[in-house]
Tab-separated table of C-alpha atoms in Angstrom:
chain	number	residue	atom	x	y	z
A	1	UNK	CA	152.598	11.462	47.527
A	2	UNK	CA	152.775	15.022	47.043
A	3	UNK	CA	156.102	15.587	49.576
A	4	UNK	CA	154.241	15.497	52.700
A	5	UNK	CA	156.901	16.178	54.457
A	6	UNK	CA	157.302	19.638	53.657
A	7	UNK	CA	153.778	20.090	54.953
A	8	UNK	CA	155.538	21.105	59.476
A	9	UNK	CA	158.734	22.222	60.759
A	10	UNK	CA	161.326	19.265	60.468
A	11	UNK	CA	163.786	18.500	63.761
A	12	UNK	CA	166.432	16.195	62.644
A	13	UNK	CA	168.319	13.614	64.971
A	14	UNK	CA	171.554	11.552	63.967
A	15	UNK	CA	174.372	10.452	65.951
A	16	UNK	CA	176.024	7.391	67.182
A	17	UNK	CA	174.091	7.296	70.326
A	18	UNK	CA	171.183	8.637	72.311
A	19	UNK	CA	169.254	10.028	69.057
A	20	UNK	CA	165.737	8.094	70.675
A	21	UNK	CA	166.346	9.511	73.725
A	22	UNK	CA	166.827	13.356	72.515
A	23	UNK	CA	163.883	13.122	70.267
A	24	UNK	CA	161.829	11.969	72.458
A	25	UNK	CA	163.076	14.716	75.049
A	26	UNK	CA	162.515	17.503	72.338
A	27	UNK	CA	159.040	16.067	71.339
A	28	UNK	CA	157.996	16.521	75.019
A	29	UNK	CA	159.184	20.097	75.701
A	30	UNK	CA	157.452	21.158	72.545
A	31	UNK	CA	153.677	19.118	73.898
A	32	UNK	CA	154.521	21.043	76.759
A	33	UNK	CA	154.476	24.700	74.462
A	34	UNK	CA	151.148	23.526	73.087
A	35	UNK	CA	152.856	22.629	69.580
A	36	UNK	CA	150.757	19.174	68.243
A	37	UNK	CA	153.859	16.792	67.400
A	38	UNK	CA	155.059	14.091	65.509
A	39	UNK	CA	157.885	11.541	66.568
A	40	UNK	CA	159.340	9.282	63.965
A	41	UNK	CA	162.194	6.896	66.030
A	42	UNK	CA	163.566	3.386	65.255
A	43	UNK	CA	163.714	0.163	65.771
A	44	UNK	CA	160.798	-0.250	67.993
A	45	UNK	CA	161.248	-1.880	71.497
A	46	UNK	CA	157.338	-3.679	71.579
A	47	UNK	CA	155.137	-2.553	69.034
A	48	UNK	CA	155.862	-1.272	65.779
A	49	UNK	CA	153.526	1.715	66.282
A	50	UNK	CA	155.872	2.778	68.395
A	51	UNK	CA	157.710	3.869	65.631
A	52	UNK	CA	155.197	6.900	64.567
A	53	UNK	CA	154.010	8.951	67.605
A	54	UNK	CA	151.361	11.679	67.680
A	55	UNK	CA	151.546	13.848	70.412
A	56	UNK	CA	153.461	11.581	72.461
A	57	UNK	CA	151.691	8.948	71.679
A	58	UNK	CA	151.876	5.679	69.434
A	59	UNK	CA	149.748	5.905	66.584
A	60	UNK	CA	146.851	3.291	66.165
A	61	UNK	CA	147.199	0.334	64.047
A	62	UNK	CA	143.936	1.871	61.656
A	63	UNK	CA	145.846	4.849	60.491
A	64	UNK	CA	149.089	2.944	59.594
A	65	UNK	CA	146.196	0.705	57.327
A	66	UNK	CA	144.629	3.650	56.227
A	67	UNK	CA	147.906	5.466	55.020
A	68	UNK	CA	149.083	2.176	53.570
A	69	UNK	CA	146.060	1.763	51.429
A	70	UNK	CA	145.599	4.838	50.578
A	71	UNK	CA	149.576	4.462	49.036
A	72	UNK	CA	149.732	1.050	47.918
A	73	UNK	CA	148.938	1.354	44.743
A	74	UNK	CA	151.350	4.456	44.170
A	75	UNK	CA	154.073	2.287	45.644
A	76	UNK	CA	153.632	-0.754	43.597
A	77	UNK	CA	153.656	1.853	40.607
A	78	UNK	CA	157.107	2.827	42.106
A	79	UNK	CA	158.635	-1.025	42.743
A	80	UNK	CA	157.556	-1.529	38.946
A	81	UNK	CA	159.519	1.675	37.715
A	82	UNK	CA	162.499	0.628	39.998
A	83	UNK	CA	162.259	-2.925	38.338
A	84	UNK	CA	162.003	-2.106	35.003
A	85	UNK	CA	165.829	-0.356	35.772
A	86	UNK	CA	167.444	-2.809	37.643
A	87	UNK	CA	166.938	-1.825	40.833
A	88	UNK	CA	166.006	-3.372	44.262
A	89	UNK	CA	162.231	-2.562	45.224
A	90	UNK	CA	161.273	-0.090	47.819
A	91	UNK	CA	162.529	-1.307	51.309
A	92	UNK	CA	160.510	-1.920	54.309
A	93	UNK	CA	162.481	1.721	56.069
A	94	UNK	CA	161.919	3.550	52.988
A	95	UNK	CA	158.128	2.921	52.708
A	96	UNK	CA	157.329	2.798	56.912
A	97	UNK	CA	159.161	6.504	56.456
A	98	UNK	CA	156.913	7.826	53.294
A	99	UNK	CA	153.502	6.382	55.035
A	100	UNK	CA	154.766	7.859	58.717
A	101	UNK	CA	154.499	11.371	56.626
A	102	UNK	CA	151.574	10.683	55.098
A	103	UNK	CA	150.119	10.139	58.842
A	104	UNK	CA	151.561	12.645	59.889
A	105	UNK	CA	150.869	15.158	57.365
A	106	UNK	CA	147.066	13.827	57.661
A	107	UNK	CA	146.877	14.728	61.326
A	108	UNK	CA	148.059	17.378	60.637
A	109	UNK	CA	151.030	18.115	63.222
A	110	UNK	CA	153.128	21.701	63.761
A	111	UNK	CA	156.011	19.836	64.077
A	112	UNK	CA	158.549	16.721	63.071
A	113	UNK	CA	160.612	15.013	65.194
A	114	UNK	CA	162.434	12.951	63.614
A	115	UNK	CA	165.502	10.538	64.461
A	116	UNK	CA	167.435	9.221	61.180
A	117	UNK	CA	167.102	5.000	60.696
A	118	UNK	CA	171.330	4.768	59.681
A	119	UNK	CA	173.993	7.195	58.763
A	120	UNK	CA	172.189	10.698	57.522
A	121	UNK	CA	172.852	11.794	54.273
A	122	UNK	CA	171.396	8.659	51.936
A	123	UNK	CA	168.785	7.744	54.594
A	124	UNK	CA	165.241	7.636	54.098
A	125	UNK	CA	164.293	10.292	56.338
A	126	UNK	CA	166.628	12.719	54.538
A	127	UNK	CA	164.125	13.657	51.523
A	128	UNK	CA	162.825	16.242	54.817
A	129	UNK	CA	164.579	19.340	55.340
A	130	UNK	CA	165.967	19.980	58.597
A	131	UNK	CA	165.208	23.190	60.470
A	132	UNK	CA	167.208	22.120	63.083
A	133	UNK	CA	170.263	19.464	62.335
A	134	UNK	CA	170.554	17.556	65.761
A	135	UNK	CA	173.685	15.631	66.554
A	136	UNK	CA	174.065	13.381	69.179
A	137	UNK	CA	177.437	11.942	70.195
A	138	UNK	CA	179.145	10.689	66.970
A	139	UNK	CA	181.509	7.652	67.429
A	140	UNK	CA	182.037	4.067	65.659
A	141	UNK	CA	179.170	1.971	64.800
A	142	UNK	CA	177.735	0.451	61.183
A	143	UNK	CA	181.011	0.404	59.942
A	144	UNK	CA	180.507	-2.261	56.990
A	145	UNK	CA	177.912	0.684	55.768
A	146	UNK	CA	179.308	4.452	57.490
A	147	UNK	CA	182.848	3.809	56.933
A	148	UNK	CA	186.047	2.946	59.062
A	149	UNK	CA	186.908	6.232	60.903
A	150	UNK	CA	184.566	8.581	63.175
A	151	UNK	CA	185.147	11.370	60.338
A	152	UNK	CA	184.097	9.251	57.794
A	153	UNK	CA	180.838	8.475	60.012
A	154	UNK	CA	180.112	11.975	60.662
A	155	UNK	CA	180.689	13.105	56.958
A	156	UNK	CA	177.622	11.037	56.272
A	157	UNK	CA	175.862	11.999	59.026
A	158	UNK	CA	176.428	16.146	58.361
A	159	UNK	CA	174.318	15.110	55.014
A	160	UNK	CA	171.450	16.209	56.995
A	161	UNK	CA	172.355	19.628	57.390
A	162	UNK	CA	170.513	21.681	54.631
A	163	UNK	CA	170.867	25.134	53.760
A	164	UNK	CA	168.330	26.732	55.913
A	165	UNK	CA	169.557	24.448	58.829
A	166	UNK	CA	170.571	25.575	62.052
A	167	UNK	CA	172.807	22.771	63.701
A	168	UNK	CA	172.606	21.747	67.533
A	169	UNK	CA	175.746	18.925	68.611
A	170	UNK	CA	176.523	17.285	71.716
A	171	UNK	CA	179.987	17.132	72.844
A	172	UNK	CA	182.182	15.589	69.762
A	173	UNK	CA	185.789	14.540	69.091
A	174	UNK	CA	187.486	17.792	67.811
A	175	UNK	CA	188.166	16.246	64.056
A	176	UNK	CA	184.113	15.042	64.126
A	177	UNK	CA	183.619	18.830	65.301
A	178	UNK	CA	185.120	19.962	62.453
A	179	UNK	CA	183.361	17.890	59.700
A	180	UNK	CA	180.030	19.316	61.042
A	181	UNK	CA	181.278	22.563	61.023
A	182	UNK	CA	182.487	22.294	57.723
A	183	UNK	CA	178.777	20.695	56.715
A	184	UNK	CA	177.353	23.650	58.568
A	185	UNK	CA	175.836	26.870	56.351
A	186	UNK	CA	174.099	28.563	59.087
A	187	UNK	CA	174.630	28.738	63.080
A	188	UNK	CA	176.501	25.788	64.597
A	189	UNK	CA	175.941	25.702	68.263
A	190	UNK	CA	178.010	23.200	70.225
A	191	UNK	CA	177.826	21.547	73.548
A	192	UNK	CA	180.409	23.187	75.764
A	193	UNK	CA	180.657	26.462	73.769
A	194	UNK	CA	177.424	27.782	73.565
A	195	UNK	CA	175.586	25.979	76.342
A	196	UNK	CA	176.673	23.898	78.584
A	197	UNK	CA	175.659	20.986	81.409
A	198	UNK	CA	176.809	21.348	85.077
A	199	UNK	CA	176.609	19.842	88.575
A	200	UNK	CA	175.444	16.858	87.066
A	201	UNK	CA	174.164	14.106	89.647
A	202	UNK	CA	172.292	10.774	90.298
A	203	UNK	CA	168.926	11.590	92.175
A	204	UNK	CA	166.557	8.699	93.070
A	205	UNK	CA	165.622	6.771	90.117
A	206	UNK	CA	167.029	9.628	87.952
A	207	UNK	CA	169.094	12.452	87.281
A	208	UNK	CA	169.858	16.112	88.058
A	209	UNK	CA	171.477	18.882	86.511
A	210	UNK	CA	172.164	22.199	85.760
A	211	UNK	CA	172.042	23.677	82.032
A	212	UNK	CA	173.702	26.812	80.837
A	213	UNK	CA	171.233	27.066	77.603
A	214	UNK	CA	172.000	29.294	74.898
A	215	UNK	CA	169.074	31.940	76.051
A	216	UNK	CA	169.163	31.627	79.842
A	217	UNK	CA	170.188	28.918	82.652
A	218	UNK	CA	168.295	26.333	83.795
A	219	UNK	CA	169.020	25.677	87.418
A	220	UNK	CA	168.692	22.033	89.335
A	221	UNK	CA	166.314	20.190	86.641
A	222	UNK	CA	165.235	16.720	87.710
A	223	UNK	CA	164.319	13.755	85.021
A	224	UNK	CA	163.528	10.357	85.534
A	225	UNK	CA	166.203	8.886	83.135
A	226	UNK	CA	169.284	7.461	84.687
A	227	UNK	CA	172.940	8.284	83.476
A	228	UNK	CA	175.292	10.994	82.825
A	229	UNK	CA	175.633	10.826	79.506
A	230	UNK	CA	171.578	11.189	79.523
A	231	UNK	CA	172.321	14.728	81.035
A	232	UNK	CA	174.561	15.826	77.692
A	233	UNK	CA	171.431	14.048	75.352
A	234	UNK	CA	168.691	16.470	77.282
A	235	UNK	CA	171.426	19.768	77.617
A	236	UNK	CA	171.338	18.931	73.428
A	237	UNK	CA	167.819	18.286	72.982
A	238	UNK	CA	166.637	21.565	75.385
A	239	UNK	CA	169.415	23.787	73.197
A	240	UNK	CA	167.917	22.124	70.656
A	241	UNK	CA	164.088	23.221	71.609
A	242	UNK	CA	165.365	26.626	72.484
A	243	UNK	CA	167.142	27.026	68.717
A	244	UNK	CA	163.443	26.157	67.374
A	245	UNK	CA	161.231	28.605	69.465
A	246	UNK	CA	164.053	31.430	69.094
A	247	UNK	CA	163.933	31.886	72.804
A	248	UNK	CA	163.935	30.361	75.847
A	249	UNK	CA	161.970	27.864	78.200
A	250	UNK	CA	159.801	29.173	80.877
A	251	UNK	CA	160.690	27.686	84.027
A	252	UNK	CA	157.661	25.913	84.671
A	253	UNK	CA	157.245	24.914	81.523
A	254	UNK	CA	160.839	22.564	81.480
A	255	UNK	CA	160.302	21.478	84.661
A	256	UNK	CA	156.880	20.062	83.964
A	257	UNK	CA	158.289	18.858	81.055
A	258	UNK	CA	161.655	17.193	82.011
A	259	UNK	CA	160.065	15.379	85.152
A	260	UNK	CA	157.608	13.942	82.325
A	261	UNK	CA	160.060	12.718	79.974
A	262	UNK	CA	160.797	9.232	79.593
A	263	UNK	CA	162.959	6.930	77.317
A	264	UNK	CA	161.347	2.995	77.541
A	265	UNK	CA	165.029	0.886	77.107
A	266	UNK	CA	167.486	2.643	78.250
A	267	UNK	CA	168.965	2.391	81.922
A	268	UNK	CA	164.961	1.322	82.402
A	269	UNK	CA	164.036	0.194	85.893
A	270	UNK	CA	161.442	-2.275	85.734
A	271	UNK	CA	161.873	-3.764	89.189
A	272	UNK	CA	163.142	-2.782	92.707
A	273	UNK	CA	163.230	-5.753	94.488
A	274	UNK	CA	165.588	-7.632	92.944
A	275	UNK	CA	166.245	-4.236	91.167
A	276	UNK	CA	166.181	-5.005	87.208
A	277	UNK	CA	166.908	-2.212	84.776
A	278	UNK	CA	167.229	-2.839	81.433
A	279	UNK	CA	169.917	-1.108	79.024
A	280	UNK	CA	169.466	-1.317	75.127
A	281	UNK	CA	173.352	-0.107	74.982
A	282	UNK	CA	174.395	-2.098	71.471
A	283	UNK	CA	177.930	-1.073	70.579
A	284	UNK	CA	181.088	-0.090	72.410
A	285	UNK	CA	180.682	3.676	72.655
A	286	UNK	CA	176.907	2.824	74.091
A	287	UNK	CA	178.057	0.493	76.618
A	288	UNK	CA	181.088	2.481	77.490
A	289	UNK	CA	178.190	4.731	78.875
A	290	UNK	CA	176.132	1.787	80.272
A	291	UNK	CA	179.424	0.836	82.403
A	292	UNK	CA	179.675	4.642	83.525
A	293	UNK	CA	176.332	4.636	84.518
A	294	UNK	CA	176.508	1.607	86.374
A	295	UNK	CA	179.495	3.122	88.343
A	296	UNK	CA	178.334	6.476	88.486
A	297	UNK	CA	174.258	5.745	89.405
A	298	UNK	CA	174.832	2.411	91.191
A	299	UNK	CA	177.953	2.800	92.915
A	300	UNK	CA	179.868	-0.979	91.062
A	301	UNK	CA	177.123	-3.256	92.689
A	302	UNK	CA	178.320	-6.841	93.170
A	303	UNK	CA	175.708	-7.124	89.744
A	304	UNK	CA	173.948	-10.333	87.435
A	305	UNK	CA	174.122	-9.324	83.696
A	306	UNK	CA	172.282	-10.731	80.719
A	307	UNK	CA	173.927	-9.973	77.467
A	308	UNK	CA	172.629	-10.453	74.454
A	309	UNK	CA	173.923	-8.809	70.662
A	310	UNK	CA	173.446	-8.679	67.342
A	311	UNK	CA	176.415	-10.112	65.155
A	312	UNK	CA	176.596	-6.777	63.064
A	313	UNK	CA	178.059	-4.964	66.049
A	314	UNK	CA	181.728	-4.408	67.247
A	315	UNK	CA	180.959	-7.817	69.412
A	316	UNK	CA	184.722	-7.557	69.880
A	317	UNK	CA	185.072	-4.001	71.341
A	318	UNK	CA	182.000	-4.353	73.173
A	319	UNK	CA	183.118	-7.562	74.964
A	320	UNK	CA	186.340	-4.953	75.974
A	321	UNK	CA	184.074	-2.528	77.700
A	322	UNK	CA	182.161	-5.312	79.330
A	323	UNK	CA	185.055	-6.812	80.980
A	324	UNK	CA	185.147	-6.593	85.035
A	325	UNK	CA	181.192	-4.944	85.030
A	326	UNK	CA	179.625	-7.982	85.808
A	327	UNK	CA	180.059	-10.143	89.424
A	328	UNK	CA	177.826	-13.340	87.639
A	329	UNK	CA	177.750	-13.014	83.375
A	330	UNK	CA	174.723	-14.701	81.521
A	331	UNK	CA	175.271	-14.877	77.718
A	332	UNK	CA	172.176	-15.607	75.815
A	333	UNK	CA	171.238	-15.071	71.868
A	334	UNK	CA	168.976	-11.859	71.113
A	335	UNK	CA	165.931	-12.557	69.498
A	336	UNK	CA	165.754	-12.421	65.701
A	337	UNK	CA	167.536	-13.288	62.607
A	338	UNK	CA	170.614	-10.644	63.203
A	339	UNK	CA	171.213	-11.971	66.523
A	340	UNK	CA	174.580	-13.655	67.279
A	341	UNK	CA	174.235	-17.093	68.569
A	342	UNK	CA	175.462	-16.772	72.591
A	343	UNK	CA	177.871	-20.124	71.958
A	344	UNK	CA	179.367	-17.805	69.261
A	345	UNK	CA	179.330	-14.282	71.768
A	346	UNK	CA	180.689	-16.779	74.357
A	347	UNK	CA	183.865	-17.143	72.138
A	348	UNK	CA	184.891	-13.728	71.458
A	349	UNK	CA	183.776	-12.737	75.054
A	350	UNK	CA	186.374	-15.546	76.641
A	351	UNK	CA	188.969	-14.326	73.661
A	352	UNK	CA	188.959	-10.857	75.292
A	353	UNK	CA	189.134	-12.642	78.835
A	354	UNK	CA	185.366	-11.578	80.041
A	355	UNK	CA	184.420	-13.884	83.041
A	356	UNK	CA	181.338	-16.177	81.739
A	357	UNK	CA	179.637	-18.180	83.965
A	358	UNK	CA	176.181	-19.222	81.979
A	359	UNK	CA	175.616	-19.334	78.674
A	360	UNK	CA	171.697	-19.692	77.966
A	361	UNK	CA	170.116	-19.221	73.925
A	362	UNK	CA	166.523	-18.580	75.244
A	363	UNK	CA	166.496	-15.188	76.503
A	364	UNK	CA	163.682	-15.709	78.485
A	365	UNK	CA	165.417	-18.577	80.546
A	366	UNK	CA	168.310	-16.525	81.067
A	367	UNK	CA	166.444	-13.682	82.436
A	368	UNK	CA	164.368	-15.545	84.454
A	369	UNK	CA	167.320	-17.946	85.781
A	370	UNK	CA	169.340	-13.931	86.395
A	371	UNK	CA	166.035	-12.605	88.438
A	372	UNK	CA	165.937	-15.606	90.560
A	373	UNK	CA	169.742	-15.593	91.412
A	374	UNK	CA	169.560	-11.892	92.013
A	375	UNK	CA	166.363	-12.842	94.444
A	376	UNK	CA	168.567	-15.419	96.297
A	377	UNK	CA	171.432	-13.334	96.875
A	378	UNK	CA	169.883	-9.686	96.939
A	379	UNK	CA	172.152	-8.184	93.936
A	380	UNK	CA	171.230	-6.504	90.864
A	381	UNK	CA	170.086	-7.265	87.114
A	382	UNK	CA	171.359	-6.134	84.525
A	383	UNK	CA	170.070	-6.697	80.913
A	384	UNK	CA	171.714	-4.779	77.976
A	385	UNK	CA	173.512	-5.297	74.720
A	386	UNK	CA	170.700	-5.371	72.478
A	387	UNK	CA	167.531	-3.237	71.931
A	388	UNK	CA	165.946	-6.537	70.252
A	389	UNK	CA	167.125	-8.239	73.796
A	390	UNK	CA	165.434	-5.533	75.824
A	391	UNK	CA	162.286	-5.295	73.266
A	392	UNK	CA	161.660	-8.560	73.810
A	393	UNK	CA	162.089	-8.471	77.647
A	394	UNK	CA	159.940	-5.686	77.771
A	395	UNK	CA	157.419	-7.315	75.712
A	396	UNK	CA	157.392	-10.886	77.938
A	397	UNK	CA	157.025	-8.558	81.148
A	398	UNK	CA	153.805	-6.930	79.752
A	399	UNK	CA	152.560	-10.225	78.848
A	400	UNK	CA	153.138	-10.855	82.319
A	401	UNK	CA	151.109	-8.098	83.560
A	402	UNK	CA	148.051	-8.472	81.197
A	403	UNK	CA	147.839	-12.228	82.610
A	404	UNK	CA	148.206	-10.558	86.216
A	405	UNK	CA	144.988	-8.460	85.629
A	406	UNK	CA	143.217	-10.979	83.818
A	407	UNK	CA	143.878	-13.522	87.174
């Protein structure tokens, strides 16, 4: 394809957690410079355009079909040749990532933002060379695949730090901090050493904060994204910004920019009365935060929760960090083939003594039967445990609203 990905500046996410949302936080401040983007994140939520952004935007279904013809010959040549050696075919990741840089190459765009599918340093994405190495939070997830310990994890995640890299991390455990500094051949600029987040605080449907960045301070920004550990993504993903320009962010130009940005499935408020926000949290570190924000945003509501995970998760840790959240628990099966059966998440929830009190397979029926109970008795909804749960929540709520306007 002629390494179209060498064709604009590369940003580089990994991390445990928050990766979508710091993207997509970096991707706006740079609109907001005049820089024409791209935004590669994953799994989608609705649509699988969503996947491939230009300028903020999801790209249209005619230049996915346009890239993919214009490759698909060039990849069957490439299945054959993998084939003939014994080796699986191309997989769905690896070829969405190879047309997404065609597109974006075609467009053309100044710059990449892009967040890595699993791990970092065998991943698709990581044939692009990172000007900036971005790491969010770095904890245990995919162990089957990353390995057993957090250092293991974030060995393979430092594999996207290339020689020309300059590295940008979020808080980390001090022996994670030390395999990315190891990994590191330029500047490494951490979270708490060279900038830092302050006065920190839940403001409306959103948050505000402070930001000692590493070229100047950043005084009482607002953003419409609930959760405190959403102020430590956008602290990392401005540092981040600043590390790419080489300076730093003109007032008006964050502020615009930060009251703009938005991340669709996490700590997502899609109603007010009953309040429903949904929370794509999908492992234990992830809903550690969800429960933090839940105390910290919402004050411990008397709240209705609809759970649904995959079964390739810590179900088992997760269930620990769910345990006293909820006043009324709905279990129900996320949609899709990877989703654990909610008989099955019933049984390792009541094994680490998490209060059930409905267990419903169709997701749909459980939100619904959680919206009208939160109705009745004026509490709050909850939905979180899966991004495939909330995708598909999301995606039933905009069906909603189409048949609205059509009525």
């Amino acid at each position: 394809m002629g390494n179209p990905q060498n064709n604009y500046k590369i940003i580089h996410i990994t991390g445990t957690n928050g990766k979508t949302s710091a993207a997509r936080i970096i991707e706006r401040l740079l609109r907001e410079h005049g820089l024409r983007t791209g935004r590669l994140t994953s799994p989608h939520l609705v649509q699988f355009n969503e996947r491939i952004a230009l300028d903020g935007e999801a790209v249209s279904d005619q230049r996915i079909i346009d890239a993919y013809e214009e490759n698909e010959s060039l990849m069957g040549l490439v299945d054959a040749e993998l084939r003939e050696k014994g080796e699986e075919p191309l997989t769905f990741f690896e070829a969405m990532t190879a047309l997404a840089f065609h597109v974006f190459s075609d467009a053309p765009i100044d710059v990449l933002v892009l967040e890595v599918g699993i791990g970092g340093e065998w991943d698709a994405t990581n044939v692009a060379d990172a000007d900036i190495a971005v790491f969010t939070s770095i904890g245990l997830d995919h162990q089957k695949v990353l390995g057993n310990s957090v250092e293991e994890i974030a060995k393979t995640k430092s594999g996207i730090i290339k020689p020309k890299s300059i590295v940008v991390s979020s808080p980390q455990q001090k022996s994670v901090e030390s395999v990315l500094r190891a990994g590191a051949q330029g500047e490494f600029l951490l979270a708490d050493s060279e900038f830092r987040v302050t006065d920190v605080e839940p403001d409306g449907y959103g948050t505000r904060f402070s930001l000692d960045g590493l070229w100047q301070q950043y005084p009482s920004l607002w953003m419409p994204i609930i959760g405190q550990h959403q102020a430590e993504n956008a602290a990392t993903a401005i540092a981040a910004t600043e590390a790419f320009l080489g300076r730093g962010i003109a007032d008006e130009v964050i502020r615009s920019a930060m009251a703009d940005a938005i991340t669709p499935g996490r700590m997502q408020v899609v109603s007010k009365e009953p309040l429903v926000v949904l929370d794509g949290a999908h492992n234990a570190a992830g809903l550690a935060s969800f429960r933090a924000s839940l105390q910290w945003h919402f004050g411990s509501p008397k709240a209705i929760g609809v759970v649904g995970m995959l079964g390739d998760k810590d179900i088992w840790g997760s269930a620990r960090e769910l345990a006293g959240v909820f006043d009324h628990l709905i279990l129900t099966t996320a949609p899709g083939e990877r989703g654990l059966a909610a008989s099955e998440l019933a049984d390792v929830f009541s094994d680490e003594d998490v209060q059930i009190e409905d267990i419903e397979a169709d997701f749909w029926k459980a939100y619904e039967q959680a919206i009208r109970l939160g109705a009745e008795t004026n509490r709050p909804v909850f939905v979180t445990g899966s991004l495939y749960l909330v995708g598909a929540v999301l995606a039933k709520l905009q069906e909603q609203d189409k048949d609205d306007i059509a009525e």
